[in-house]
Short mmCIF file of C-alpha atoms in Angstrom, two decimals:
data_model
loop_
_atom_site.label_atom_id
_atom_site.label_comp_id
_atom_site.label_asym_id
_atom_site.label_seq_id
_atom_site.Cartn_x
_atom_site.Cartn_y
_atom_site.Cartn_z
CA MET A 223 -8.36 62.18 -17.02
CA VAL A 224 -7.39 59.40 -14.60
CA ASN A 225 -4.83 60.21 -11.91
CA ARG A 226 -2.46 57.28 -12.24
CA ASP A 227 -0.98 57.67 -8.78
CA GLU A 228 -4.39 57.61 -7.18
CA PHE A 229 -5.39 54.72 -9.46
CA ALA A 230 -2.31 52.69 -8.48
CA ARG A 231 -2.75 53.42 -4.76
CA GLU A 232 -6.40 52.39 -4.71
CA VAL A 233 -5.80 49.19 -6.70
CA THR A 234 -2.87 48.30 -4.40
CA LEU A 235 -5.02 48.74 -1.28
CA ARG A 236 -7.76 46.61 -2.73
CA ILE A 237 -5.64 43.74 -4.09
CA CYS A 238 -3.69 43.53 -0.83
CA SER A 239 -6.78 43.78 1.39
CA SER A 240 -7.18 40.06 2.12
CA LEU A 241 -5.23 36.80 2.28
CA LYS A 242 -8.05 35.23 0.30
CA ILE A 243 -7.09 36.11 -3.27
CA LYS A 244 -10.67 35.65 -4.47
CA ASP A 245 -11.95 38.34 -2.06
CA SER A 246 -9.19 40.82 -2.87
CA LEU A 247 -9.63 40.25 -6.62
CA GLU A 248 -13.36 40.96 -6.31
CA SER A 249 -12.57 44.23 -4.55
CA ALA A 250 -10.10 45.22 -7.29
CA PHE A 251 -12.62 44.19 -9.95
CA GLU A 252 -15.23 46.62 -8.62
CA TYR A 253 -12.75 49.49 -8.83
CA LEU A 254 -11.17 48.58 -12.18
CA LYS A 255 -14.46 48.41 -14.04
CA GLU A 256 -15.04 52.10 -13.21
CA TYR A 257 -12.08 53.02 -15.46
CA LEU A 258 -11.78 50.08 -17.90
CA PRO A 259 -14.17 48.01 -19.96
CA LEU A 260 -14.42 44.84 -17.87
CA ASP A 261 -16.66 41.78 -17.79
CA ASP A 262 -14.17 39.12 -16.61
CA LEU A 263 -11.00 39.33 -14.54
CA PHE A 264 -8.64 36.32 -14.49
CA LEU A 265 -5.54 35.65 -12.40
CA ASN A 266 -3.63 32.79 -14.06
CA ILE A 267 -0.33 30.95 -13.73
CA ILE A 268 1.52 28.58 -16.06
CA ASP A 269 1.80 25.28 -14.19
CA ALA A 270 4.77 23.47 -15.71
CA SER A 271 4.04 20.29 -13.72
CA LEU A 272 0.65 20.03 -15.43
CA GLY A 273 1.69 21.48 -18.78
CA ALA A 274 -1.32 23.75 -18.47
CA ILE A 275 -2.52 27.21 -17.54
CA ARG A 276 -4.19 27.13 -14.12
CA ARG A 277 -6.70 29.70 -12.96
CA ILE A 278 -5.98 30.93 -9.44
CA ALA A 279 -8.98 33.26 -9.21
CA HIS A 280 -11.73 34.59 -11.48
CA VAL A 281 -14.30 37.36 -11.06
CA ALA A 282 -17.11 38.09 -13.51
CA SER A 283 -20.01 40.49 -13.68
CA GLY A 284 -23.33 38.69 -13.86
CA ASP A 285 -23.90 35.05 -14.73
CA LEU A 286 -21.40 34.61 -17.49
CA LEU A 287 -19.91 31.46 -18.94
CA VAL A 288 -18.06 29.28 -16.41
CA HIS A 289 -14.40 28.80 -17.36
CA ASP A 290 -12.22 25.76 -16.78
CA GLU A 291 -9.86 25.91 -13.82
CA ILE A 292 -7.14 23.98 -15.67
CA ILE A 293 -6.55 24.52 -19.41
CA PRO A 294 -4.07 21.97 -20.85
CA LEU A 295 -1.74 23.56 -23.37
CA PRO A 296 -1.36 21.88 -26.75
CA LYS A 297 2.01 20.60 -27.89
CA GLY A 298 4.38 23.42 -28.73
CA ALA A 299 2.36 26.13 -26.97
CA MET A 300 4.55 26.06 -23.86
CA GLN A 301 7.67 26.56 -25.96
CA ILE A 302 6.15 29.57 -27.76
CA ILE A 303 5.11 31.13 -24.44
CA ASN A 304 8.60 30.66 -23.02
CA GLU A 305 10.24 32.10 -26.13
CA ARG A 306 7.96 35.17 -26.16
CA GLN A 307 8.53 36.44 -22.67
CA TYR A 308 6.44 39.65 -22.60
CA THR A 309 7.08 42.11 -19.78
CA GLU A 310 4.59 44.84 -20.75
CA PRO A 311 0.79 44.69 -20.92
CA PHE A 312 -0.54 43.87 -24.37
CA ILE A 313 -3.82 43.65 -26.20
CA VAL A 314 -4.34 40.27 -27.81
CA GLY A 315 -4.41 40.52 -31.60
CA ALA A 316 -3.69 44.27 -31.67
CA SER A 317 -0.53 45.67 -30.10
CA VAL A 318 1.42 42.40 -30.16
CA ASP A 319 2.03 39.94 -32.96
CA ILE A 320 1.09 36.55 -31.55
CA ASP A 321 -0.36 35.13 -34.70
CA ASN A 322 1.44 31.80 -34.24
CA LEU A 323 -0.06 31.36 -30.78
CA LEU A 324 -3.48 33.01 -31.06
CA PRO A 325 -5.14 30.37 -33.27
CA THR A 326 -4.12 27.73 -30.74
CA LEU A 327 -5.09 29.53 -27.53
CA ALA A 328 -8.15 31.41 -28.74
CA PRO A 329 -10.54 28.42 -28.58
CA LEU A 330 -9.18 27.37 -25.19
CA PHE A 331 -9.69 30.80 -23.62
CA LYS A 332 -12.87 31.58 -25.57
CA MET A 333 -11.33 34.76 -27.00
CA GLU A 334 -13.50 34.96 -30.11
CA GLY A 335 -15.78 38.00 -30.11
CA ASN A 336 -14.09 39.45 -27.01
CA SER A 337 -11.39 42.01 -26.26
CA ASN A 338 -8.54 40.73 -24.03
CA LEU A 339 -5.94 42.80 -22.19
CA ILE A 340 -3.12 40.80 -20.59
CA LEU A 341 -0.73 42.02 -17.90
CA PRO A 342 2.35 39.79 -17.33
CA LEU A 343 3.31 39.53 -13.64
CA PHE A 344 6.89 39.23 -12.35
CA VAL A 345 8.53 38.99 -8.92
CA GLU A 346 12.26 39.75 -8.74
CA GLY A 347 12.52 39.28 -12.48
CA GLU A 348 10.90 35.84 -12.46
CA PRO A 349 7.49 35.34 -14.14
CA VAL A 350 4.75 34.24 -11.74
CA GLY A 351 1.63 34.51 -13.89
CA SER A 352 -0.64 36.99 -15.63
CA LEU A 353 -3.70 39.16 -15.09
CA MET A 354 -6.21 39.04 -17.93
CA LEU A 355 -9.05 41.51 -18.43
CA ARG A 356 -11.88 40.69 -20.81
CA ALA A 357 -14.70 42.76 -22.24
CA ALA A 358 -17.43 41.63 -24.60
CA GLY A 359 -17.00 42.86 -28.16
CA GLU A 360 -13.91 43.63 -30.23
CA GLY A 361 -11.65 46.69 -30.04
CA ARG A 362 -12.69 47.65 -26.51
CA TYR A 363 -9.16 48.36 -25.18
CA THR A 364 -6.66 51.08 -26.11
CA GLN A 365 -2.92 51.30 -25.66
CA GLU A 366 -3.42 54.09 -23.10
CA GLN A 367 -5.53 51.77 -21.00
CA ALA A 368 -2.89 49.08 -21.32
CA ASP A 369 -0.22 51.52 -20.10
CA MET A 370 -2.43 52.54 -17.15
CA LEU A 371 -2.89 48.87 -16.19
CA GLY A 372 0.90 48.43 -16.29
CA SER A 373 1.22 50.85 -13.33
CA VAL A 374 -0.37 48.21 -11.02
CA ALA A 375 1.69 45.25 -12.20
CA LYS A 376 3.77 45.14 -9.01
CA PRO A 377 0.90 44.94 -6.46
CA PHE A 378 -0.84 42.26 -8.54
CA SER A 379 2.46 40.33 -8.79
CA ILE A 380 2.97 40.46 -5.01
CA ALA A 381 -0.63 39.46 -4.37
CA LEU A 382 -0.31 36.48 -6.71
CA ALA A 383 3.02 35.39 -5.19
CA ASN A 384 1.52 35.60 -1.70
CA ALA A 385 -1.51 33.59 -2.82
CA LEU A 386 0.73 30.88 -4.26
CA ALA A 387 2.83 30.80 -1.10
CA HIS A 388 -0.32 30.59 1.01
CA GLU A 389 -1.59 27.77 -1.20
CA ALA A 390 1.68 25.89 -0.72
CA VAL A 391 1.51 26.32 3.06
CA LEU A 392 -2.04 24.97 3.11
CA ARG A 393 -1.00 22.05 0.91
CA TYR A 394 1.89 21.13 3.21
CA ARG A 395 -0.37 21.54 6.22
CA ASP A 396 -2.84 19.12 4.64
CA ILE A 397 0.00 16.69 3.97
CA LEU A 398 1.04 16.80 7.62
CA ILE A 399 -2.54 16.39 8.79
CA ASP A 400 -2.96 13.50 6.37
CA ASP A 401 0.22 11.88 7.65
CA LYS A 402 -0.89 12.31 11.24
CA ARG A 403 -4.25 10.75 10.47
CA PHE A 404 -2.59 7.97 8.51
CA LEU A 405 -0.04 7.17 11.21
CA SER A 406 -2.00 7.99 14.37
CA ARG A 407 -2.77 4.44 15.40
CA GLU A 408 -1.72 2.66 18.53
CA LEU A 409 1.80 1.37 17.89
CA HIS A 410 3.57 -0.54 20.60
CA THR A 411 7.21 -1.53 20.56
CA GLN A 412 7.38 -5.30 20.67
CA SER A 413 10.20 -7.57 21.66
CA ALA A 414 10.68 -11.31 21.67
CA GLU A 415 9.40 -11.45 25.25
CA ASP A 416 6.13 -9.73 24.23
CA ILE A 417 5.32 -12.37 21.63
CA ILE A 418 3.61 -15.44 23.00
CA GLY A 419 5.74 -18.42 22.10
CA GLY A 420 8.83 -16.31 21.47
CA ASN A 421 10.81 -18.56 23.80
CA SER A 422 9.12 -21.82 22.85
CA GLY A 423 7.23 -22.58 19.63
CA LEU A 424 8.47 -19.45 17.85
CA ARG A 425 12.00 -19.64 19.24
CA ASN A 426 13.61 -20.24 15.83
CA VAL A 427 11.52 -17.48 14.24
CA MET A 428 12.50 -14.97 16.90
CA GLU A 429 16.16 -15.90 16.52
CA MET A 430 15.91 -15.03 12.81
CA VAL A 431 14.10 -11.80 13.70
CA ARG A 432 16.92 -10.79 16.04
CA GLN A 433 19.44 -11.46 13.28
CA VAL A 434 17.69 -9.44 10.57
CA ALA A 435 16.07 -6.59 12.53
CA PRO A 436 19.19 -4.35 12.84
CA LEU A 437 19.81 -4.55 9.07
CA ASN A 438 18.06 -2.86 6.15
CA ASN A 439 17.51 -5.80 3.84
CA THR A 440 14.15 -6.96 2.49
CA VAL A 441 12.38 -9.67 4.51
CA LEU A 442 9.79 -12.18 3.27
CA LEU A 443 7.40 -13.70 5.82
CA LEU A 444 5.82 -17.00 4.82
CA GLY A 445 3.03 -18.78 6.65
CA GLU A 446 -0.62 -19.69 6.63
CA THR A 447 -3.28 -17.07 7.21
CA GLY A 448 -3.73 -16.18 10.86
CA THR A 449 -0.25 -17.24 12.01
CA GLY A 450 0.79 -13.73 13.05
CA LYS A 451 2.86 -12.45 10.15
CA GLU A 452 1.88 -8.86 10.93
CA VAL A 453 3.01 -9.29 14.54
CA ILE A 454 6.42 -10.49 13.35
CA ALA A 455 6.63 -7.54 10.93
CA ASN A 456 5.86 -5.18 13.83
CA THR A 457 8.64 -6.74 15.85
CA ILE A 458 11.19 -6.41 13.05
CA HIS A 459 10.37 -2.72 12.61
CA PHE A 460 10.25 -1.75 16.27
CA THR A 461 13.51 -3.51 17.11
CA SER A 462 15.33 -1.91 14.18
CA VAL A 463 17.10 1.43 13.79
CA ARG A 464 14.00 2.62 11.88
CA LYS A 465 11.69 2.32 14.89
CA GLU A 466 11.33 6.12 15.12
CA GLY A 467 10.21 6.31 11.48
CA PRO A 468 6.79 5.50 10.03
CA PHE A 469 5.50 1.94 9.77
CA ILE A 470 3.09 1.73 6.84
CA LYS A 471 0.95 -1.38 6.45
CA VAL A 472 -0.58 -2.27 3.09
CA ASN A 473 -2.96 -5.17 2.47
CA CYS A 474 -2.31 -5.76 -1.21
CA GLY A 475 -5.42 -7.90 -1.56
CA ALA A 476 -7.76 -5.24 -0.14
CA ILE A 477 -6.99 -2.47 -2.67
CA PRO A 478 -8.95 -2.53 -5.96
CA GLU A 479 -6.72 -3.32 -8.92
CA HIS A 480 -7.45 -0.01 -10.66
CA LEU A 481 -6.33 1.92 -7.55
CA ILE A 482 -3.26 -0.12 -6.56
CA ASP A 483 -0.75 1.99 -8.52
CA SER A 484 -2.12 5.26 -7.18
CA GLU A 485 -2.23 3.97 -3.59
CA LEU A 486 1.29 2.53 -3.61
CA PHE A 487 3.16 4.96 -5.84
CA GLY A 488 1.01 8.13 -5.77
CA HIS A 489 -0.10 10.36 -8.61
CA GLU A 490 0.40 13.90 -9.86
CA ARG A 491 -2.33 16.47 -10.17
CA GLY A 492 -4.16 16.00 -13.46
CA ALA A 493 -2.74 12.49 -14.03
CA PHE A 494 -6.25 11.16 -14.61
CA THR A 495 -9.87 12.22 -14.27
CA GLY A 496 -10.52 13.26 -10.69
CA ALA A 497 -6.85 13.79 -9.79
CA ILE A 498 -7.38 17.39 -8.69
CA ALA A 499 -4.42 17.32 -6.30
CA GLU A 500 -1.16 15.43 -6.05
CA ASN A 501 -1.18 12.35 -3.87
CA ARG A 502 1.78 10.76 -2.16
CA GLY A 503 1.72 6.98 -2.29
CA ARG A 504 2.39 4.57 0.56
CA PHE A 505 6.06 4.24 -0.38
CA GLU A 506 6.60 7.99 -0.02
CA ARG A 507 4.75 7.98 3.29
CA ALA A 508 7.08 5.24 4.54
CA ASP A 509 10.22 7.31 3.80
CA GLY A 510 12.66 6.86 6.68
CA GLY A 511 10.76 3.86 8.01
CA THR A 512 9.30 0.51 6.97
CA ILE A 513 6.53 -0.55 4.60
CA PHE A 514 4.78 -3.87 5.23
CA LEU A 515 3.25 -5.40 2.09
CA ASP A 516 0.84 -8.05 3.34
CA GLU A 517 -0.53 -10.62 0.87
CA ILE A 518 2.13 -9.73 -1.70
CA GLY A 519 0.90 -12.60 -3.87
CA GLU A 520 -2.29 -10.65 -4.61
CA LEU A 521 -0.45 -7.85 -6.44
CA PRO A 522 -1.37 -7.62 -10.14
CA LEU A 523 1.49 -8.10 -12.60
CA GLN A 524 1.64 -4.41 -13.57
CA ALA A 525 2.15 -3.38 -9.95
CA GLN A 526 4.76 -6.14 -9.56
CA VAL A 527 6.85 -4.49 -12.29
CA ARG A 528 6.75 -1.13 -10.48
CA LEU A 529 7.52 -2.78 -7.14
CA LEU A 530 10.56 -4.49 -8.69
CA ARG A 531 11.86 -1.07 -9.73
CA VAL A 532 11.43 0.22 -6.18
CA LEU A 533 13.36 -2.75 -4.81
CA GLN A 534 16.16 -2.24 -7.33
CA THR A 535 16.57 1.55 -7.23
CA ARG A 536 14.76 2.66 -4.04
CA GLU A 537 12.95 5.23 -6.21
CA VAL A 538 9.28 5.67 -7.02
CA GLU A 539 7.64 7.49 -9.91
CA ARG A 540 4.15 8.81 -9.45
CA ILE A 541 1.46 8.19 -12.03
CA GLY A 542 1.66 11.09 -14.46
CA GLY A 543 5.04 12.11 -13.05
CA THR A 544 8.22 12.72 -14.97
CA ARG A 545 10.81 12.41 -12.22
CA ALA A 546 11.97 9.65 -9.91
CA ILE A 547 11.50 10.30 -6.18
CA PRO A 548 14.12 8.65 -3.95
CA VAL A 549 12.76 6.84 -0.87
CA ASN A 550 14.66 5.54 2.12
CA ILE A 551 12.57 2.55 3.10
CA ARG A 552 12.75 -1.03 4.27
CA ILE A 553 10.34 -3.51 2.69
CA ILE A 554 8.79 -6.41 4.57
CA ALA A 555 6.54 -8.64 2.46
CA ALA A 556 4.26 -11.45 3.59
CA THR A 557 2.13 -14.08 1.91
CA HIS A 558 0.33 -17.35 2.62
CA ARG A 559 0.62 -18.40 -1.01
CA ASN A 560 3.19 -20.63 -2.66
CA LEU A 561 4.88 -18.02 -4.82
CA GLU A 562 7.00 -20.60 -6.66
CA SER A 563 3.84 -22.29 -7.91
CA MET A 564 2.45 -18.91 -8.95
CA ILE A 565 5.63 -18.28 -10.96
CA SER A 566 5.05 -21.47 -12.96
CA GLU A 567 1.48 -20.26 -13.63
CA ASN A 568 2.76 -16.81 -14.77
CA ARG A 569 0.91 -15.09 -11.93
CA PHE A 570 4.03 -13.88 -10.13
CA ARG A 571 7.27 -12.52 -11.56
CA GLU A 572 10.31 -14.69 -11.03
CA ASP A 573 12.69 -11.72 -10.81
CA LEU A 574 10.51 -10.17 -8.09
CA TRP A 575 10.53 -13.47 -6.21
CA PHE A 576 14.33 -13.52 -6.23
CA ARG A 577 14.40 -9.94 -4.91
CA LEU A 578 11.96 -10.70 -2.11
CA ASN A 579 13.32 -14.09 -1.11
CA GLY A 580 16.69 -12.89 0.16
CA PHE A 581 15.82 -13.65 3.79
CA PRO A 582 12.63 -15.72 4.12
CA ILE A 583 11.16 -16.41 7.56
CA ILE A 584 8.66 -19.29 7.77
CA ILE A 585 6.14 -18.84 10.59
CA PRO A 586 4.83 -22.24 11.71
CA PRO A 587 1.09 -22.78 12.16
CA VAL A 588 -0.41 -23.25 15.61
CA ARG A 589 -0.73 -27.03 15.17
CA GLN A 590 3.07 -27.23 14.92
CA ARG A 591 3.60 -25.37 18.20
CA ARG A 592 0.94 -26.81 20.46
CA GLU A 593 3.01 -25.98 23.51
CA ASP A 594 2.06 -22.32 22.92
CA ILE A 595 -1.70 -22.93 22.87
CA PRO A 596 -2.30 -22.69 26.68
CA ALA A 597 -0.46 -19.35 26.84
CA LEU A 598 -2.35 -18.06 23.80
CA ILE A 599 -5.70 -19.11 25.31
CA ARG A 600 -4.95 -17.37 28.60
CA HIS A 601 -3.77 -14.24 26.80
CA PHE A 602 -6.93 -13.94 24.72
CA VAL A 603 -9.19 -14.76 27.65
CA GLY A 604 -7.69 -11.84 29.57
CA GLN A 605 -7.72 -9.48 26.58
CA LYS A 606 -11.26 -10.29 25.46
CA SER A 607 -12.57 -10.12 29.03
CA ARG A 608 -11.35 -6.53 29.26
CA GLU A 609 -12.79 -5.66 25.85
CA LEU A 610 -16.18 -7.17 26.73
CA GLY A 611 -16.26 -5.61 30.20
CA ARG A 612 -16.26 -8.99 31.97
CA GLY A 613 -14.03 -7.87 34.83
CA LEU A 614 -11.77 -10.65 36.11
CA PRO A 615 -11.05 -13.28 33.47
CA PRO A 616 -12.83 -16.59 34.22
CA ALA A 617 -10.85 -19.79 34.82
CA ILE A 618 -10.48 -22.45 32.15
CA ALA A 619 -11.58 -26.01 32.85
CA PRO A 620 -8.63 -28.46 32.64
CA GLY A 621 -10.45 -30.78 30.26
CA ALA A 622 -11.29 -27.83 28.02
CA LEU A 623 -7.66 -26.79 27.82
CA LYS A 624 -6.64 -30.29 26.74
CA ARG A 625 -9.37 -30.29 24.09
CA LEU A 626 -8.11 -26.94 22.79
CA VAL A 627 -4.54 -28.21 22.65
CA ASP A 628 -5.58 -31.30 20.69
CA TYR A 629 -7.61 -29.29 18.16
CA ASN A 630 -5.94 -28.86 14.77
CA TRP A 631 -6.56 -25.05 14.41
CA PRO A 632 -6.83 -24.66 10.63
CA GLY A 633 -7.44 -20.92 11.16
CA ASN A 634 -4.41 -20.61 13.46
CA VAL A 635 -4.19 -17.73 15.98
CA ARG A 636 -7.02 -15.81 14.32
CA GLU A 637 -9.40 -18.75 14.75
CA LEU A 638 -8.21 -19.26 18.31
CA GLU A 639 -8.93 -15.60 19.15
CA ASN A 640 -12.41 -15.80 17.64
CA ILE A 641 -13.28 -18.98 19.52
CA VAL A 642 -12.20 -17.44 22.84
CA GLU A 643 -14.31 -14.36 22.14
CA ARG A 644 -17.34 -16.51 21.24
CA GLU A 645 -16.96 -18.52 24.46
CA LEU A 646 -16.81 -15.36 26.56
CA ILE A 647 -19.92 -13.98 24.86
CA GLN A 648 -21.79 -17.19 25.76
CA TYR A 649 -20.28 -17.35 29.26
CA LYS A 650 -22.83 -17.69 32.10
CA GLY A 651 -20.56 -18.24 35.09
CA GLY A 652 -18.21 -20.88 36.40
CA GLN A 653 -15.30 -22.12 34.31
CA LEU A 654 -14.83 -21.86 30.58
CA THR A 655 -15.54 -25.30 29.13
CA PHE A 656 -15.60 -24.51 25.41
CA GLU A 657 -18.30 -27.15 24.95
CA GLY A 658 -20.13 -27.01 21.68
CA ILE A 659 -17.46 -24.84 20.07
CA PHE A 660 -16.00 -27.52 17.85
CA PRO A 661 -18.29 -29.51 15.58
CA ARG A 662 -18.21 -33.28 16.04
CA LYS A 663 -16.69 -35.07 13.10
CA GLU A 664 -17.90 -38.50 12.10
CA PRO A 665 -15.09 -41.05 11.92
CA ARG A 666 -13.77 -41.65 8.46
CA GLN A 667 -15.12 -44.77 6.76
CA VAL A 668 -12.88 -47.20 4.96
CA LEU A 669 -13.82 -49.49 2.12
CA LYS A 670 -14.92 -53.03 2.73
CA GLU A 671 -12.44 -55.51 4.09
CA GLY A 672 -10.37 -57.03 1.36
CA ASN A 673 -10.22 -53.87 -0.76
CA PRO A 674 -6.53 -52.82 -0.90
CA PHE A 675 -7.25 -49.04 -0.89
CA CYS A 676 -8.16 -46.63 1.93
CA LEU A 677 -10.53 -43.67 1.73
CA LEU A 678 -8.01 -40.86 2.29
CA LYS A 679 -8.23 -37.25 1.27
CA LEU A 680 -5.53 -36.21 -1.20
CA ASP A 681 -3.75 -34.03 1.39
CA GLU A 682 -3.76 -36.91 3.87
CA ALA A 683 -2.26 -39.24 1.28
CA ILE A 684 0.41 -36.69 0.36
CA ALA A 685 1.23 -36.06 4.03
CA ALA A 686 1.59 -39.77 4.75
CA HIS A 687 3.80 -40.23 1.68
CA ILE A 688 6.04 -37.32 2.66
CA GLU A 689 6.40 -38.77 6.18
CA GLN A 690 7.35 -42.14 4.73
CA VAL A 691 10.00 -40.56 2.50
CA LEU A 692 11.34 -38.48 5.39
CA THR A 693 11.61 -41.64 7.48
CA PHE A 694 13.45 -43.33 4.61
CA SER A 695 15.88 -40.37 4.31
CA ASN A 696 16.41 -40.26 8.09
CA GLY A 697 14.85 -36.82 8.22
CA LYS A 698 17.15 -35.29 5.62
CA ILE A 699 15.47 -32.76 3.30
CA TYR A 700 18.26 -31.06 1.36
CA GLY A 701 21.21 -32.45 -0.54
CA PRO A 702 21.99 -35.88 -2.03
CA GLY A 703 19.76 -38.60 -0.66
CA GLY A 704 17.42 -36.05 0.88
CA ALA A 705 13.64 -36.19 0.72
CA ALA A 706 13.54 -33.38 -1.87
CA GLU A 707 15.80 -35.34 -4.22
CA ILE A 708 13.81 -38.56 -3.75
CA LEU A 709 10.54 -36.76 -4.44
CA ASP A 710 12.13 -34.72 -7.26
CA VAL A 711 10.82 -31.39 -5.94
CA ASN A 712 12.45 -28.11 -4.94
CA PRO A 713 13.53 -28.26 -1.26
CA ASN A 714 11.80 -24.95 -0.52
CA THR A 715 8.60 -26.27 -2.11
CA LEU A 716 8.82 -29.40 0.01
CA ARG A 717 9.40 -27.34 3.15
CA TRP A 718 6.37 -25.20 2.28
CA ARG A 719 4.27 -28.34 1.67
CA ILE A 720 5.35 -29.81 5.03
CA ASN A 721 4.21 -26.65 6.80
CA LYS A 722 0.95 -26.49 4.86
CA LEU A 723 0.02 -30.11 5.61
CA GLY A 724 0.87 -29.74 9.30
CA ILE A 725 3.55 -32.41 9.40
CA SER A 726 5.00 -31.78 12.84
CA TYR A 727 8.75 -31.75 13.15
CA GLN A 728 11.59 -30.29 15.15
CA ARG A 729 15.21 -29.71 14.25
CA THR A 730 17.77 -32.15 15.65
CA LYS A 731 21.50 -31.89 16.02
CA ARG A 732 23.56 -33.51 13.30
CA GLY A 733 27.04 -34.82 13.15
CA THR A 734 29.62 -33.39 10.83
CA GLY A 735 29.24 -36.08 8.22
CA GLY A 736 25.97 -35.16 6.49
CA GLY A 737 25.00 -32.00 4.67
CA GLY A 738 21.63 -30.31 4.66
CA SER A 739 19.01 -29.90 7.33
CA SER A 740 17.09 -32.72 8.98
CA ILE A 741 13.95 -33.24 11.02
CA ALA A 742 12.76 -35.65 13.66
CA LEU A 743 9.21 -36.75 12.96
CA LYS A 744 6.66 -36.44 15.73
CA LYS A 745 3.48 -38.47 15.86
CA GLN A 746 1.26 -38.33 12.81
CA PRO A 747 -1.74 -35.99 12.79
CA GLN A 748 -4.70 -37.59 14.51
CA GLN A 749 -6.66 -38.07 11.32
CA LEU A 750 -3.85 -40.30 9.98
CA GLN A 751 -3.17 -42.38 13.10
CA ARG A 752 -5.93 -44.88 12.40
CA PHE A 753 -4.58 -45.77 8.96
CA SER A 754 -1.71 -48.08 8.24
CA TRP A 755 0.25 -46.49 5.41
CA PRO A 756 0.72 -47.63 2.73
CA CYS A 757 -2.45 -49.69 2.32
CA VAL A 758 -0.78 -51.36 -0.65
CA PRO A 759 2.88 -51.38 -1.73
CA ILE A 760 3.86 -48.10 -3.40
CA ARG A 761 4.35 -48.64 -7.08
CA LYS A 762 6.06 -46.36 -9.57
CA TRP A 763 2.78 -45.04 -10.94
CA GLN A 764 1.62 -44.09 -7.40
CA HIS A 765 4.91 -42.31 -6.80
CA PHE A 766 4.49 -40.37 -10.06
CA ARG A 767 0.94 -39.29 -9.17
CA LEU A 768 1.95 -38.11 -5.70
CA ASN A 769 4.88 -36.14 -7.13
CA THR A 770 2.48 -34.47 -9.55
CA ALA A 771 0.22 -33.46 -6.66
CA LEU A 772 3.19 -32.19 -4.65
CA THR A 773 4.34 -29.82 -7.36
CA SER A 774 0.88 -28.61 -8.36
#
């Protein structure tokens, strides 16, 4: 005859002997099998978020069959379990009528040919899980044994609740560690004075940054690759009220398409194969701060739909999730692409473009702010000298500086930085001359004398035509009589094309009589100076072909 008090005391000591539920369950297993038929001991919970039964711990005698950690419940099973809320231990198929549920669960739990004794576990009247004992063969358990197991329901319930709480603490700890790892990069507050050219070539850009930084609206940064869009995004964040919050940077073109949804929006545990734990996406990580979506034009259409929802509702929904998660974020997007052209090609959503384009900032390329090149060169010479362990930065030869200023810089600041680093690597003393850095280009050849056409690249022809039209319109781009109307293109598209082709310009003051913005043309790019444009009078068919190229 088993002394129930002694039985309950010993089981309590064993199940509460360790914070590691696996260890304490093994200790209880060794004691329980002295009094009960026992081959397997399971500690399970019903995970509503997964719609499944999840195994917290399992102990078996010998090398028995390995059981799944997560057992998805078929449709309707969860409702039956909730309706039949058992509070007393029961023997499956014997003391309790669960005929409606047994055929469904038996294959999942491999109950056939085994005896199963289940002990429901409660804490303060709320169900937390169950303890299941299994013995090989049928009819191995009696009602007396079930009643004896019921005397240890409370210690097993407390042990399971503590294990779940400990699991939650570890999960939140991992989240904090993950956030620290994700955000622990060198972040420096930047101001207009810290940005080279902030008071000269980037003066207009920095004025727009100062206007928009204190607000919470979405910002779109436009410009060629290497112009410093990320630097401008840094400045907007660190001069805003969100500067104490996270600043999450996402290169949309660097994430594989099949992972983009999971990376941006997160996923729930069990959402797909390999999703063994929940994952917070970049938008959730940016809560209370700013998220910078670089190369937004590379987003696949499916992700664009989800991003549009975030912009509209400031809520994200994880993959496999059933609830919307509110996020307090500011979105800064950037691209070097012409998004309006992508819309016409059905590669970018028009409604997303309208959401993003509320406050566009166009960052000019280096060739349009040549006055900043000497300062940029000196900055990178000093920075790269420190990185390469060169000591004092070497001086720059005056002729070299002029050659650098005259260079067209198709790669912008990024190319400039790389060229400075290459020169310092090859440096052997004296001044930096930058000789041999730039390849010599053979002069362009024209057709034989008497032929009315010139050998121009298409971009050169378009640039020259735009300059001619701007001269005709007295520098006016927008409004009636403006260059955009003459060329029959969208003014924003024309502005983007001007920046892309490197047509240098600066804003001039206007009187009160004319509407729209204007420009004052500077000298033509060097590659166009040797040509007299047009080589032949512009006819209607030429004008049509150039317009087609402009809008393509």
